[in-house]
């Protein structure tokens, strides 16, 4: 048999999921919950703490508890209409600007390091060789004061060294066009998307609330059989949704899909 506070938390979660308490609504007070469930105040507080730790409610001392509202911004994660990654992110930032009402900004860092471990394997590099280094482009994207997402792209040094990819400047034409001009047109890629709970440093860096995981989107792009870029993007799951489209999908249908919110279900 489950502990009493878990039973109460589960009951409240079901009422939230069924729409009795909508996002932004206040839950009953502690006194009301004590009367409803005929239990102790300590048990009620543990139930509310359980809901808070799962990211379902916000609790503020003296103000009670409210159902947490999630309004993630959708960004297109698959090619549509021949758009490059960079063009898709430009469109994504336009939506962030429109939906969040805040001007986004970016901070870019470029560095170089030896490719080791999984990175060396994914890019088919040997760190013991002269060609076993990578150029790293790290882009932190902010909405207001909050870090919205962090994207790190790794390019084989023998491709990127001395090019625009190797400088801390924006590339208006997009990285794919630079790679194409260097003789490495992108011909294919694969993606892996997963979720994990953040480290304490990541929780602080992204200003994450309780119970919020990070989405991790990884992609390796190829020119023929040559790996030319590995990209890893960290995104708080309460602020992002990834949209993949396949086949002939009109821009109107894409716009409709960007209005989908998985938290409404």
mmCIF file of C-alpha atoms in Angstrom, residues 6-175:
data_model
loop_
_atom_site.group_PDB
_atom_site.id
_atom_site.type_symbol
_atom_site.label_atom_id
_atom_site.label_comp_id
_atom_site.label_asym_id
_atom_site.label_seq_id
_atom_site.Cartn_x
_atom_site.Cartn_y
_atom_site.Cartn_z
ATOM 1 C CA UNK A 6 1.667 9.646 -2.339
ATOM 2 C CA UNK A 7 -2.033 8.730 -2.599
ATOM 3 C CA UNK A 8 -2.998 12.376 -2.122
ATOM 4 C CA UNK A 9 -0.391 13.583 -4.621
ATOM 5 C CA UNK A 10 -1.595 11.028 -7.186
ATOM 6 C CA UNK A 11 -5.210 12.079 -6.689
ATOM 7 C CA UNK A 12 -4.332 15.741 -7.197
ATOM 8 C CA UNK A 13 -2.267 14.916 -10.302
ATOM 9 C CA UNK A 14 -5.244 13.071 -11.796
ATOM 10 C CA UNK A 15 -7.476 16.081 -11.135
ATOM 11 C CA UNK A 16 -4.918 18.335 -12.828
ATOM 12 C CA UNK A 17 -4.667 15.969 -15.827
ATOM 13 C CA UNK A 18 -8.475 15.811 -16.095
ATOM 14 C CA UNK A 19 -8.715 19.612 -16.184
ATOM 15 C CA UNK A 20 -10.332 20.244 -12.823
ATOM 16 C CA UNK A 21 -7.379 22.490 -12.060
ATOM 17 C CA UNK A 22 -6.137 24.261 -15.175
ATOM 18 C CA UNK A 23 -2.655 25.762 -15.616
ATOM 19 C CA UNK A 24 -2.409 28.821 -13.395
ATOM 20 C CA UNK A 25 -5.269 27.739 -11.110
ATOM 21 C CA UNK A 26 -4.780 27.633 -7.353
ATOM 22 C CA UNK A 27 -5.026 24.328 -5.557
ATOM 23 C CA UNK A 28 -7.058 24.109 -2.346
ATOM 24 C CA UNK A 29 -5.323 25.513 0.716
ATOM 25 C CA UNK A 30 -3.530 23.270 3.175
ATOM 26 C CA UNK A 31 -6.457 23.611 5.603
ATOM 27 C CA UNK A 32 -8.920 22.578 2.883
ATOM 28 C CA UNK A 33 -6.790 19.583 1.886
ATOM 29 C CA UNK A 34 -6.471 18.512 5.537
ATOM 30 C CA UNK A 35 -10.274 18.532 5.813
ATOM 31 C CA UNK A 36 -10.837 16.850 2.442
ATOM 32 C CA UNK A 37 -8.432 13.980 3.013
ATOM 33 C CA UNK A 38 -8.859 13.782 6.805
ATOM 34 C CA UNK A 39 -5.132 13.712 7.385
ATOM 35 C CA UNK A 40 -2.393 15.723 9.048
ATOM 36 C CA UNK A 41 -0.934 18.992 7.812
ATOM 37 C CA UNK A 42 2.471 17.345 7.547
ATOM 38 C CA UNK A 43 1.056 14.684 5.203
ATOM 39 C CA UNK A 44 -0.557 17.368 3.027
ATOM 40 C CA UNK A 45 2.694 19.302 2.851
ATOM 41 C CA UNK A 46 4.585 16.176 1.805
ATOM 42 C CA UNK A 47 1.985 15.583 -0.934
ATOM 43 C CA UNK A 48 2.409 19.135 -2.228
ATOM 44 C CA UNK A 49 6.175 18.782 -2.080
ATOM 45 C CA UNK A 50 5.858 15.629 -4.197
ATOM 46 C CA UNK A 51 3.872 17.536 -6.827
ATOM 47 C CA UNK A 52 6.391 20.377 -6.775
ATOM 48 C CA UNK A 53 9.363 18.032 -7.185
ATOM 49 C CA UNK A 54 7.639 16.522 -10.235
ATOM 50 C CA UNK A 55 7.227 19.964 -11.786
ATOM 51 C CA UNK A 56 3.420 19.913 -11.607
ATOM 52 C CA UNK A 57 2.845 22.867 -9.277
ATOM 53 C CA UNK A 58 4.535 26.011 -8.037
ATOM 54 C CA UNK A 59 4.437 26.557 -4.296
ATOM 55 C CA UNK A 60 5.209 29.889 -2.654
ATOM 56 C CA UNK A 61 5.313 30.472 1.067
ATOM 57 C CA UNK A 62 2.213 32.398 2.122
ATOM 58 C CA UNK A 63 0.665 32.278 -1.354
ATOM 59 C CA UNK A 64 -0.347 28.640 -1.662
ATOM 60 C CA UNK A 65 0.152 26.347 -4.663
ATOM 61 C CA UNK A 66 -0.758 26.874 -8.318
ATOM 62 C CA UNK A 67 -0.745 24.486 -11.267
ATOM 63 C CA UNK A 68 2.358 25.042 -13.321
ATOM 64 C CA UNK A 69 1.852 26.294 -16.870
ATOM 65 C CA UNK A 70 4.088 25.088 -19.688
ATOM 66 C CA UNK A 71 4.226 27.011 -22.951
ATOM 67 C CA UNK A 72 7.198 25.546 -24.832
ATOM 68 C CA UNK A 73 8.366 26.997 -28.126
ATOM 69 C CA UNK A 74 8.480 24.509 -31.006
ATOM 70 C CA UNK A 75 11.467 24.468 -33.280
ATOM 71 C CA UNK A 76 11.728 22.558 -36.511
ATOM 72 C CA UNK A 77 14.321 19.815 -36.188
ATOM 73 C CA UNK A 78 14.119 18.239 -39.648
ATOM 74 C CA UNK A 79 14.724 19.676 -43.134
ATOM 75 C CA UNK A 80 11.666 21.186 -44.781
ATOM 76 C CA UNK A 81 11.683 23.131 -48.014
ATOM 77 C CA UNK A 82 15.452 22.891 -48.311
ATOM 78 C CA UNK A 83 16.119 25.044 -45.263
ATOM 79 C CA UNK A 84 19.492 24.665 -43.567
ATOM 80 C CA UNK A 85 19.971 24.222 -39.816
ATOM 81 C CA UNK A 86 20.948 27.864 -39.517
ATOM 82 C CA UNK A 87 17.854 29.078 -41.373
ATOM 83 C CA UNK A 88 15.639 26.911 -39.185
ATOM 84 C CA UNK A 89 17.142 28.408 -36.048
ATOM 85 C CA UNK A 90 16.581 31.902 -37.441
ATOM 86 C CA UNK A 91 12.896 31.011 -37.882
ATOM 87 C CA UNK A 92 12.867 29.477 -34.409
ATOM 88 C CA UNK A 93 14.207 32.675 -32.878
ATOM 89 C CA UNK A 94 11.515 34.659 -34.670
ATOM 90 C CA UNK A 95 8.919 32.483 -32.934
ATOM 91 C CA UNK A 96 10.654 32.920 -29.581
ATOM 92 C CA UNK A 97 10.581 36.693 -30.075
ATOM 93 C CA UNK A 98 6.886 36.590 -30.977
ATOM 94 C CA UNK A 99 5.705 34.052 -28.380
ATOM 95 C CA UNK A 100 7.824 35.098 -25.404
ATOM 96 C CA UNK A 101 7.728 38.840 -26.085
ATOM 97 C CA UNK A 102 11.454 39.122 -25.325
ATOM 98 C CA UNK A 103 14.358 39.817 -27.640
ATOM 99 C CA UNK A 104 16.633 36.747 -27.795
ATOM 100 C CA UNK A 105 20.399 37.079 -28.017
ATOM 101 C CA UNK A 106 23.365 34.805 -28.615
ATOM 102 C CA UNK A 107 26.853 34.472 -27.146
ATOM 103 C CA UNK A 108 29.396 32.646 -29.297
ATOM 104 C CA UNK A 109 32.661 30.986 -28.266
ATOM 105 C CA UNK A 110 35.110 29.239 -30.585
ATOM 106 C CA UNK A 111 37.903 26.927 -29.428
ATOM 107 C CA UNK A 112 39.946 23.893 -30.354
ATOM 108 C CA UNK A 113 40.686 20.623 -28.576
ATOM 109 C CA UNK A 114 41.794 17.058 -29.203
ATOM 110 C CA UNK A 115 38.983 14.692 -30.149
ATOM 111 C CA UNK A 116 38.695 11.941 -27.552
ATOM 112 C CA UNK A 117 36.224 9.271 -26.505
ATOM 113 C CA UNK A 118 32.809 9.277 -28.172
ATOM 114 C CA UNK A 119 33.595 12.491 -30.075
ATOM 115 C CA UNK A 120 36.630 10.914 -31.752
ATOM 116 C CA UNK A 121 34.580 7.862 -32.653
ATOM 117 C CA UNK A 122 31.662 9.839 -34.082
ATOM 118 C CA UNK A 123 33.913 12.053 -36.219
ATOM 119 C CA UNK A 124 36.289 9.211 -37.080
ATOM 120 C CA UNK A 125 39.325 11.040 -35.676
ATOM 121 C CA UNK A 126 42.434 9.791 -33.905
ATOM 122 C CA UNK A 127 43.648 12.184 -31.156
ATOM 123 C CA UNK A 128 47.175 10.804 -31.502
ATOM 124 C CA UNK A 129 47.386 12.103 -35.048
ATOM 125 C CA UNK A 130 47.840 15.647 -36.321
ATOM 126 C CA UNK A 131 44.341 15.521 -37.836
ATOM 127 C CA UNK A 132 42.776 14.409 -34.538
ATOM 128 C CA UNK A 133 41.611 17.845 -33.367
ATOM 129 C CA UNK A 134 38.259 19.603 -33.610
ATOM 130 C CA UNK A 135 37.091 23.192 -33.889
ATOM 131 C CA UNK A 136 34.284 23.874 -31.388
ATOM 132 C CA UNK A 137 31.609 26.497 -31.863
ATOM 133 C CA UNK A 138 29.532 26.957 -28.699
ATOM 134 C CA UNK A 139 26.448 29.126 -28.988
ATOM 135 C CA UNK A 140 24.497 30.099 -25.862
ATOM 136 C CA UNK A 141 21.053 31.425 -26.716
ATOM 137 C CA UNK A 142 19.316 33.634 -24.155
ATOM 138 C CA UNK A 143 15.737 34.854 -23.816
ATOM 139 C CA UNK A 144 15.861 37.759 -21.412
ATOM 140 C CA UNK A 145 18.296 36.811 -18.634
ATOM 141 C CA UNK A 146 17.653 33.063 -18.949
ATOM 142 C CA UNK A 147 19.824 30.655 -20.885
ATOM 143 C CA UNK A 148 17.321 29.151 -23.325
ATOM 144 C CA UNK A 149 19.522 26.582 -24.999
ATOM 145 C CA UNK A 150 23.190 25.704 -25.505
ATOM 146 C CA UNK A 151 24.369 24.347 -28.842
ATOM 147 C CA UNK A 152 27.881 22.996 -29.392
ATOM 148 C CA UNK A 153 29.094 22.073 -32.874
ATOM 149 C CA UNK A 154 32.317 20.151 -33.455
ATOM 150 C CA UNK A 155 34.090 20.232 -36.831
ATOM 151 C CA UNK A 156 37.185 18.218 -37.832
ATOM 152 C CA UNK A 157 40.137 20.569 -37.602
ATOM 153 C CA UNK A 158 41.435 19.564 -41.034
ATOM 154 C CA UNK A 159 38.175 20.941 -42.494
ATOM 155 C CA UNK A 160 37.449 23.981 -40.325
ATOM 156 C CA UNK A 161 40.883 25.396 -39.346
ATOM 157 C CA UNK A 162 41.445 28.890 -40.726
ATOM 158 C CA UNK A 163 37.898 29.235 -42.100
ATOM 159 C CA UNK A 164 34.918 31.254 -40.888
ATOM 160 C CA UNK A 165 34.008 28.231 -38.753
ATOM 161 C CA UNK A 166 37.205 28.862 -36.808
ATOM 162 C CA UNK A 167 36.336 32.450 -35.891
ATOM 163 C CA UNK A 168 33.926 33.747 -33.176
ATOM 164 C CA UNK A 169 31.703 35.540 -35.673
ATOM 165 C CA UNK A 170 28.196 34.959 -36.941
ATOM 166 C CA UNK A 171 27.975 33.144 -40.289
ATOM 167 C CA UNK A 172 24.990 34.697 -42.102
ATOM 168 C CA UNK A 173 25.079 32.217 -44.987
ATOM 169 C CA UNK A 174 25.047 29.247 -42.598
ATOM 170 C CA UNK A 175 27.574 26.571 -41.713
#
